[in-house]
Amino acid sequence: MTNSIAEIGGAATILAIGTNTTQAPPVLALQAKKAAREGANLIVANPKEIDLCRHATIHLQHRPGTDVALVMGMIKVIVDAGLADMDFINSRCENYDAFVDSLSEFDLPSVEKITGVPGELIGKAAKMYASEGPSSILYCMGITQHCHGTDNVWSLSNLALVTGNLGKANAGVNPLRGQNNVQGSCDMGALPDVYPGYQKVAKPENKLKFETAWGVSLSDQEGLTHSEIFDDIHDGKITSLYLIGENPYLSEANANHAIESMNRLDFLVVQDIFLTETAELADVVLPAASFAEKNGTFSNTERRIQRVRKAIDSPGEALPDWQITAAIAQKMGAKGFDFDDESQIMHEIASVTPSYGGISYDRLEGGGLQWPCPSPDHPGTPTLHLGKFGTPSGKAQFMPLSFRDSAELPDDEYPFLLTTDRSLFHYHTGSMTRRVDGLEQLDSEEFLKINPKDAASLGLEDNEVVQIASRRGQTQAKTKVTKICPPGLVSMTFHFAESPTNVLTSPALDPVAKIPETKVCAVKLEKA
Amino acid sequence: MQKVNSPADVAKMREICKAAFARQKLRFLICAGTGCIAGGSLDVYEEFKRVIGERGIDVNVDLLFENKEIEAGTVTSGCHGFCQMGPLVRVEPAGTFYTKVRAKDVEEIVTATLDENAVIERLLYEKPDGSHAATEEDVPFYNRQQRIVLGGCGTIDPEDIREYFAVDGFQALATIFQEHSPEDVIEIVKESGLRGRGGGGFPAGRKWEAGLNAKATPKYVVCNGDEGDPGAFMDRSVLEANPQSVIEGMTIAAYAIGAEFGVVYVRAEYPLAVVRLLKAIEQAKEYGVLGDNIMGTGFNFDIEVFQGAGAFVCGESTALTLSIEGKRGMPRVAPRPRTTEVGLFDKPTLLNNVKSFAYVPDIIRKGAGWFKSIGTESSSGTAVFALTGNILNAGLIEVPMGIKLREIIYDIGGGIPKGGSFKAVQTGGPSGGCLPESLLDTPIDYDSLDEAGSIMGSGGMVVMDERTCMVDVARYFLNFTEEESCGQCVPCRLGTKQLLEILKDICAGKGRKKDIDLLVELSHSVHGGSVCGLGQTAANPVLTTLRYFKDEYEAHINDKCCPARVCTNLISYRIMEDKCAGCTLCARACPVDAISGEKKEVHVIDQGLCIQCGVCMEKCPKKFSAVECVSPKIPIPAKEKTEVVA
Amino acid sequence: MEERLSAVLSPYEGRKDALIPMLQKVQEELGYLSEEAMLLIARTTGMPESHVYGVATFYAQFYFSRRGKNQTKICSGTACHVKGAARVKDAFERELGISCGSTSADYEHSLETVACVGSCALAPVVVVNEDVHGQVQTGKIDKILEQSIKD
Amino acid sequence: MSKVTITIDGMQISADEGMTVLEAAQAHGLYIPNLCNHPDLKPAGLCRVCVVKMDDWKVTVSCKQPVKDGMVISTEDPEVQKIRRNTVELIVADHPMTCLTCEADGNCELQRVAHYVGVTPEGLNRYRRKIRNIPMDRSNPFFDIDHSKCILCGICVRTCDELQNINAIDYAQRGVTSLISTLGNKPIADSRCESCGECVVRCPVAALAPKGAQEPMYEVKSICSYCGVGCGVMLGVRGQKVVSVEGDRNNPVNKGSLCVKGRYGYKFINHPERLSTPLIKKNGTLEEASWDEALDLIAEKFSGSKGDKFAALASARITNEDNYLIQKFTRAVMGTNNIDHCARL
């Protein structure tokens, strides 16, 4: 997030796009609901009539995968109406003219046709966002999990820039990170192209820096992304995989492909707290400590680094992940893994990661710190880009965009568009939440949400088992007939191993971020 | 003329209407208040139409406005007030006043009036001295009254705005448009000394002034017609009989404070009032005296009717406005801004009772001094009461403030019927109190009643005779407030519940010695601790009955005796051997077969089976009067008891 | 049924302040407020269903189950009370075989007490269907019922 | 913000303008008994227990009365004492006397208030006790609703409304029959309740009580392990078991709020299916092994697949320190940048 969670409550207009915020993350949704209650405009852009719509001023119910058209259409309205913040654009941005040229294809009639949202409503939302600021954008996987997810994000960035809603309090472009430490994993360089602190692998000076710090020589090749790794495994290029705390058996788009790949590995090590579906495929399974059994830090969606503290001992011989990794490294004769405790690791992190440069456990005793926090006396940074952007020129880039369709759209054979979402009561593949009886009681199985009209045309009743098939696989679930889904759209979660939704989803990747398009694929339905 | 296009047009309209109605030689006004309707007045009206029609007379009043003359007409009017004697028929212009008229009497009335110029004596009201009253003015029930708000009730057809025009209707509104600024209007209302007729008696002028001074817009004028007091129906009658006066009063208020929108809140239990009000609003708009650009002055004011859904607490101003907003009628908690600052939809709102608004046109037309000259120094004008209970002449009355209770009960009400004796009079409904014989010379005004432990209230006045148990009356009112408490605050919700449980126990003979102290203690805490007026006054019936009729409480608690022989757990019915003729009527009527006895032999009530329903006493022929009711209870013989157990 | 109610509710679409008139209209249509109807009102107005229920149950006018064909209301105003409304109530309960506030199993009769109907001068008063009966005597209620009940 | 000075029971205290008398008192550690007030919620003024006398004439509720310079407040005025004692007696007379087996025992605001205002057995015996008998709603897996214990303070309703904006519950009926209800008083599990438990933690009595709650021996401050918001939690520990999770009111992110998973989804921690030893696949089945055995095998296999034949997938659920070491291991020991995690899913 460019801004802090608490700042959402201070926004005058909130655009929540591609996020079912009250289901995930619910505590953050409290801020948006509170703001709306106290008079802020809440614009919800979502193909489904999600719960947040109850609090919305405007609901833009666009077709899945048409976000670029919707947002660029809004920008065109803003520019045409003279609502662009030219002072901000001139002083803090670049590439505006080329960008404005790219708006020509997004006239309201065309956008209305693509998105299915009345042009008038788009215009109203656009003007509201532009003129009743500060305006904050919240987005989530509904934006990123598309084959043009990067474009989607760029479009939101453009929208914020054109109205001067970036680098200012209570505004910003705010991705709501899904998992507890997804921000931290990225910050720590658990990514193929960057070292900790987003220092590019491709830059020789960075490689040199880490070679010096770690006392080893490093590869100058960028690594493979998650999906590419499975492709390379499939092709026999990767033979060993060390998998920690993840369950691709259920979570990977086009899961059958991932399962097949893992079966081809020479050696699979899975390190987890439960024997997950994936762990059962492993050659070695290592027992890890849960969050309640170890010390460390998590970095949340607003870049706040907070202390995790050990409350109880791990069961049996289970160990904290870092101790296991260190033990493997040491077994392999490596140096630089002999830490006594977690604070020593944080000390090393701070020494090589500029944005974490001022972080130490002592300083985290209060309420945590938001990076960038480059030095021990730095107070942390609640709001990013104040005064200057983190680009080489210090200016923000406008990105000209054009609309592209999703990779797979419904056709005669697969007439329904399937999108995925999450349940409030479960988390990811359910390895934790499905082991909590109460949560299981509240939500115990997968439901295919379907519009009453579609259900009627297929002769489906509520709570009836239906067979769902895509070009890649098939599964079954019970129906939940609901107006939440517009006609033509069906929706499932992916929490339930009994109905593995991701056997259906599309493997099409975003060319830049390599994120699979789990939000749009074509399926057909039959009464089971 | 179909529309009032300028304030000056109102006078022209009056003349047109007056002249037109004068072309009707004679008319029969049939009371169509709820009481008379219950007695069959609508049948009477239909019969009049039929009988007159048979004579080839077209009773359509529109003809009068086409310069045609009508020999005789008939219309329904609102309530005349003398409900006990309904259905009532008034013959104009002579003013002949017929009571208890049935449809079968109509032919005779028409013939006597039209053909014989005669009066049917048997249908006239019989005065206590046996003589007959020819006109309303001659009836004691009316001749001590001074009818202002009720002035139009029973003399005009509430469903025809032209009748209202004919009696100076909307003249007051026209006058203020022509002559007075909003400040002037407020000054007049202040000078008149008008106090809110909803019960609290807050000076109306001051409230209006606060409404004018409130800064926020829009502003609202709300008329409180949620007449919830059990035993009161004054507002109902005004709304049913003269809705136009309320509309005119509200419009004047809207002009004074600068409001464009008004709401009349009417109980849903008053369907006729709703119908008449809606019709009146529609006609007023049609004639240009309500709605957009009233009388061509550019002033806009519209009125909507909101039907309450049945909650006594909505008579409280903040609960009422919340209810209009579609919420639970739970009064706002103090400290809070006044309704004139933050009221309906959180905007400045002027809220007055039906009668308060209905007085306003007369006050404007006749002047503040005229109103001030009526009544007392601190309580000017008249008071309207629904006089009911154990009283000879029940009905709706309007009397000058300051009149004594005794005058109302004996001179107007005719005293207690059937030779009964007066015990208490209850004013102010569930928030009020019961006053004994010794206080009958209390003058009727806000302050005197307050001092006596009761309140003026909205105008219910229930007379009780020696057959009324005062503990039971307190229980009755607490039962009412307990049910009607909104429940949000503890002292009211649980305090009324506790008071009621204690009173129920006392009535059931399960009272404890310390209960009286506890009742007093709790009553004070419920008064001091409750959020709103309902809770704060809920214990008044307990406190006043304890103050004036403590001996009855003590009889219940100490002697298990209900002196009024009302509390069923403390009474027994008994057949007097020396009087029973063995007619078997009681035995046949007894719903639980508790009475045995052969024909022509003395009957006996099985006390173990008797449920104290009193049917035996009711059925026993007057000439025998063999059933008596006694308290304390006749003990049930032990033998019978065991049989019951077996 | 949804269509029937939608027609009744359509003038109030999105109006949160019109909740009570909406409930009144629906009750006029159905005779009582079903859960389904209240859910529909919640959807139409965008109000939480708990709120719709909370408001509806606050007011005495609303019923939540099917009512009898004939409705008898015993006035329990003060004037009626001092003139023996309690006995009238007992008598009706005996006559109809149901207690106040309930409906007979065959849905022929509903019996309830109501706060003052404003006909105090005629106390004690009973309203059977649309007919107001004044000065009711416990011994004559069979005649009242005979006169006013629907076949 | 300007300061005002008020006097409470003879003690002069300073308060911020805009504060209520109750807030001012609490800010100085002065106790004024109350039941329906909660610092997170707007004052309701309904329990009437916090009544005080203002400027020697007016009885007012301290939770709603704004402070004014020079104001003199008495909490011990005889009239005030009588009203609040009667009020509390009324509540207690309407409340089940099952304290010893009650979930809230020792932690019950009603007990505390009753004690403070001086409720005595003799005082209570004067009252008629008529407890409402409404069946308990046990439909939610995490908490029970006992209407007979409900004092109708409305804190749960206001929490669900003002803080959560969910409105699963509201007041229904009126007067003595009032109750907190879903539509049609259906089981809470069939309503739109999201089981966040925010109402349960605020209930001053045990009308809303967690199911099978165990009192922890001590609490450990940590961060929730579910989503990316990073709510502060207090893990309640008893022995080697996490037995409760509460929101950390001092955490700047959630200020005490939690969702259903954060508050109640902790039972996986001590779940019997937790992995407790390394497992090695032998003949197609995973068998328990020692750490040495497992580490030797891994070291051997990994040593043979250094470079781009190796990939590691870290986790968005483990700590920064864990992630840092895994990427360091991949890059520095395995010699490849094939490191990623499930950020995109």
Coordinates of N, CA, C and O in Angstrom, one line a residue, chain A residues 297-376:
Chain A
T297 N 9.4 -11.6 12.6 CA 8.6 -10.4 12.2 C 7.7 -10.7 11.0 O 8.1 -11.6 10.2
F298 N 6.6 -10.1 10.9 CA 5.7 -10.1 9.7 C 5.7 -8.6 9.2 O 5.7 -7.7 10.0
S299 N 5.6 -8.5 7.9 CA 5.4 -7.1 7.4 C 4.0 -7.1 6.7 O 3.7 -7.9 5.8
N300 N 3.2 -6.2 7.2 CA 1.8 -6.2 6.7 C 1.6 -5.4 5.4 O 2.5 -4.9 4.9
T301 N 0.4 -5.3 5.0 CA 0.0 -4.7 3.8 C 0.4 -3.2 3.7 O 0.6 -2.7 2.6
E302 N 0.5 -2.6 4.9 CA 0.8 -1.2 4.9 C 2.3 -1.0 5.2 O 2.8 0.0 5.7
R303 N 3.1 -2.1 4.9 CA 4.6 -2.1 5.1 C 5.0 -1.9 6.5 O 6.0 -1.4 6.8
R304 N 4.1 -2.4 7.4 CA 4.5 -2.3 8.8 C 5.1 -3.6 9.3 O 4.5 -4.6 9.2
I305 N 6.3 -3.4 9.8 CA 7.1 -4.6 10.3 C 6.7 -4.7 11.8 O 6.9 -3.8 12.6
Q306 N 6.2 -5.9 12.2 CA 5.7 -6.1 13.5 C 6.3 -7.4 14.1 O 6.5 -8.4 13.4
R307 N 6.4 -7.4 15.4 CA 7.0 -8.6 16.1 C 6.0 -9.7 16.3 O 4.9 -9.6 16.8
V308 N 6.5 -10.9 15.9 CA 5.8 -12.1 16.2 C 6.5 -12.8 17.4 O 7.8 -12.8 17.3
R309 N 5.7 -13.2 18.4 CA 6.4 -13.7 19.5 C 6.0 -15.2 19.9 O 4.9 -15.5 19.8
K310 N 7.0 -15.9 20.3 CA 6.7 -17.3 20.7 C 5.8 -17.4 21.9 O 6.1 -16.7 22.9
A311 N 4.8 -18.1 21.8 CA 3.9 -18.3 22.9 C 4.0 -19.7 23.6 O 3.9 -19.8 24.8
I312 N 4.2 -20.7 22.7 CA 4.3 -22.1 23.2 C 5.4 -22.8 22.5 O 5.9 -22.3 21.5
D313 N 5.7 -24.0 23.0 CA 6.7 -24.8 22.3 C 6.0 -25.5 21.1 O 4.9 -25.8 21.0
S314 N 6.9 -25.8 20.1 CA 6.4 -26.6 18.9 C 6.1 -28.0 19.3 O 6.7 -28.5 20.3
P315 N 5.2 -28.6 18.6 CA 4.9 -30.1 18.9 C 6.1 -30.9 18.5 O 6.8 -30.7 17.5
G316 N 6.4 -31.9 19.3 CA 7.5 -32.9 19.0 C 8.8 -32.2 18.6 O 9.3 -31.3 19.3
E317 N 9.3 -32.6 17.4 CA 10.6 -32.1 17.0 C 10.5 -31.0 16.0 O 11.4 -30.6 15.3
A318 N 9.3 -30.4 15.8 CA 9.1 -29.4 14.8 C 10.0 -28.2 15.2 O 10.2 -27.9 16.4
L319 N 10.5 -27.5 14.2 CA 11.4 -26.4 14.4 C 10.9 -25.2 13.6 O 10.3 -25.3 12.5
P320 N 11.4 -24.0 14.0 CA 11.1 -22.8 13.1 C 11.8 -23.0 11.8 O 12.8 -23.5 11.7
D321 N 11.1 -22.4 10.8 CA 11.6 -22.6 9.4 C 13.1 -22.2 9.2 O 13.8 -22.9 8.6
W322 N 13.4 -21.0 9.8 CA 14.8 -20.6 9.6 C 15.8 -21.5 10.2 O 16.9 -21.7 9.6
Q323 N 15.4 -22.2 11.3 CA 16.4 -23.1 11.9 C 16.6 -24.4 11.0 O 17.6 -24.9 10.8
I324 N 15.5 -24.7 10.3 CA 15.6 -25.9 9.4 C 16.5 -25.5 8.2 O 17.4 -26.3 7.9
T325 N 16.2 -24.4 7.6 CA 17.0 -24.0 6.5 C 18.4 -23.8 6.8 O 19.3 -24.3 6.1
A326 N 18.6 -23.2 8.0 CA 20.0 -23.1 8.4 C 20.7 -24.4 8.6 O 21.9 -24.6 8.3
A327 N 19.9 -25.4 9.2 CA 20.5 -26.7 9.4 C 20.9 -27.4 8.1 O 21.9 -28.0 8.0
I328 N 20.0 -27.2 7.1 CA 20.3 -27.8 5.8 C 21.6 -27.2 5.2 O 22.5 -27.8 4.8
A329 N 21.6 -25.8 5.3 CA 22.8 -25.1 4.8 C 24.1 -25.5 5.5 O 25.1 -25.8 4.8
Q330 N 23.9 -25.6 6.8 CA 25.1 -26.0 7.5 C 25.5 -27.4 7.2 O 26.7 -27.8 7.1
K331 N 24.5 -28.3 7.1 CA 24.8 -29.7 6.7 C 25.6 -29.7 5.4 O 26.4 -30.6 5.1
M332 N 25.3 -28.7 4.5 CA 25.9 -28.7 3.2 C 27.2 -27.9 3.3 O 27.8 -27.6 2.3
G333 N 27.6 -27.6 4.5 CA 28.9 -26.9 4.7 C 28.9 -25.5 4.4 O 30.0 -24.9 4.3
A334 N 27.8 -24.8 4.3 CA 27.8 -23.4 4.0 C 28.1 -22.6 5.2 O 27.8 -23.0 6.4
K335 N 28.6 -21.4 5.0 CA 28.9 -20.5 6.1 C 27.8 -19.4 6.0 O 27.1 -19.2 5.0
G336 N 27.7 -18.7 7.1 CA 26.8 -17.5 7.2 C 25.4 -18.0 7.6 O 24.4 -17.3 7.3
F337 N 25.2 -19.1 8.2 CA 23.9 -19.6 8.7 C 23.9 -19.9 10.2 O 23.0 -20.5 10.7
D338 N 24.9 -19.4 10.8 CA 25.1 -19.7 12.3 C 24.5 -18.6 13.1 O 25.2 -17.8 13.7
F339 N 23.2 -18.5 13.1 CA 22.5 -17.4 13.9 C 22.1 -18.0 15.3 O 21.6 -19.2 15.3
D340 N 22.2 -17.2 16.3 CA 21.7 -17.7 17.6 C 20.2 -17.5 17.8 O 19.5 -18.3 18.4
D341 N 19.8 -16.4 17.2 CA 18.3 -16.1 17.3 C 17.9 -15.3 16.2 O 18.7 -14.8 15.4
E342 N 16.6 -15.0 16.2 CA 16.0 -14.2 15.0 C 16.5 -12.8 15.0 O 16.6 -12.2 13.9
S343 N 16.8 -12.2 16.1 CA 17.2 -10.8 16.1 C 18.5 -10.6 15.3 O 18.7 -9.6 14.7
Q344 N 19.3 -11.7 15.4 CA 20.6 -11.6 14.6 C 20.3 -11.6 13.1 O 21.0 -11.0 12.3
I345 N 19.3 -12.4 12.7 CA 18.9 -12.4 11.3 C 18.5 -11.0 10.9 O 18.8 -10.5 9.8
M346 N 17.6 -10.4 11.7 CA 17.1 -9.1 11.4 C 18.3 -8.1 11.3 O 18.2 -7.2 10.5
H347 N 19.3 -8.3 12.1 CA 20.4 -7.4 12.0 C 21.1 -7.5 10.7 O 21.4 -6.5 10.0
E348 N 21.2 -8.8 10.2 CA 21.8 -8.9 8.8 C 20.9 -8.4 7.8 O 21.3 -7.7 6.8
I349 N 19.6 -8.6 7.9 CA 18.6 -8.0 7.0 C 18.8 -6.5 6.9 O 18.9 -5.9 5.8
A350 N 18.8 -5.9 8.0 CA 19.0 -4.4 8.1 C 20.2 -4.0 7.4 O 20.3 -2.9 6.7
S351 N 21.3 -4.8 7.5 CA 22.5 -4.4 6.9 C 22.6 -4.4 5.4 O 23.4 -3.7 4.8
V352 N 21.7 -5.3 4.8 CA 21.8 -5.4 3.3 C 20.5 -4.8 2.7 O 20.4 -4.8 1.4
T353 N 19.5 -4.4 3.4 CA 18.3 -4.0 2.9 C 18.0 -2.5 3.2 O 17.7 -2.2 4.4
P354 N 18.3 -1.6 2.3 CA 18.2 -0.2 2.7 C 16.8 0.2 3.3 O 16.8 0.9 4.3
S355 N 15.7 -0.3 2.8 CA 14.4 0.1 3.4 C 14.2 -0.5 4.8 O 13.4 0.0 5.5
Y356 N 15.0 -1.5 5.2 CA 14.9 -2.1 6.5 C 16.1 -1.6 7.4 O 16.3 -2.2 8.4
G357 N 16.8 -0.7 6.8 CA 18.1 -0.3 7.5 C 18.0 0.1 8.9 O 18.9 -0.1 9.7
G358 N 16.8 0.7 9.3 CA 16.7 1.2 10.7 C 15.9 0.2 11.5 O 15.5 0.6 12.7
I359 N 15.6 -1.0 11.1 CA 14.8 -1.9 11.8 C 15.6 -2.8 12.8 O 16.7 -3.3 12.4
S360 N 15.3 -2.8 14.0 CA 15.8 -3.8 15.0 C 14.7 -4.2 15.9 O 13.7 -3.4 16.1
Y361 N 14.9 -5.3 16.6 CA 13.8 -5.8 17.4 C 13.5 -4.8 18.5 O 12.3 -4.6 18.9
D362 N 14.5 -4.1 19.0 CA 14.3 -3.1 20.1 C 13.3 -2.1 19.7 O 12.4 -1.7 20.4
R363 N 13.4 -1.7 18.4 CA 12.6 -0.6 17.9 C 11.1 -1.0 17.6 O 10.2 -0.2 17.4
L364 N 11.0 -2.4 17.5 CA 9.6 -2.9 17.2 C 8.7 -3.1 18.4 O 7.6 -3.5 18.2
E365 N 9.3 -2.8 19.6 CA 8.5 -3.1 20.8 C 7.2 -2.3 20.8 O 6.2 -2.7 21.3
G366 N 7.2 -1.1 20.3 CA 6.0 -0.3 20.3 C 4.9 -0.8 19.3 O 4.4 -1.9 19.5
G367 N 4.6 -0.1 18.3 CA 3.6 -0.6 17.4 C 4.1 -1.0 16.0 O 3.4 -1.1 15.0
G368 N 5.4 -1.3 16.0 CA 6.0 -1.7 14.7 C 6.4 -0.4 13.9 O 6.1 0.7 14.3
L369 N 7.1 -0.6 12.8 CA 7.6 0.5 12.0 C 7.2 0.2 10.5 O 7.2 -0.9 10.0
Q370 N 6.9 1.3 9.8 CA 6.6 1.1 8.4 C 7.8 1.5 7.5 O 8.3 2.6 7.7
W371 N 8.2 0.6 6.7 CA 9.3 0.9 5.8 C 8.9 1.8 4.7 O 7.7 1.8 4.4
P372 N 9.7 2.6 4.0 CA 11.1 2.7 4.2 C 11.5 3.3 5.6 O 10.9 4.3 6.0
C373 N 12.4 2.6 6.2 CA 13.0 3.0 7.5 C 14.5 2.8 7.4 O 15.0 1.8 7.9
P374 N 15.1 3.7 6.7 CA 16.5 3.5 6.4 C 17.5 3.6 7.5 O 18.6 3.0 7.3
S375 N 17.2 4.2 8.6 CA 18.2 4.4 9.6 C 17.6 4.3 11.0 O 16.4 4.4 11.1
P376 N 18.5 4.0 12.0 CA 17.9 3.7 13.3 C 17.2 4.9 13.9 O 16.4 4.7 14.8

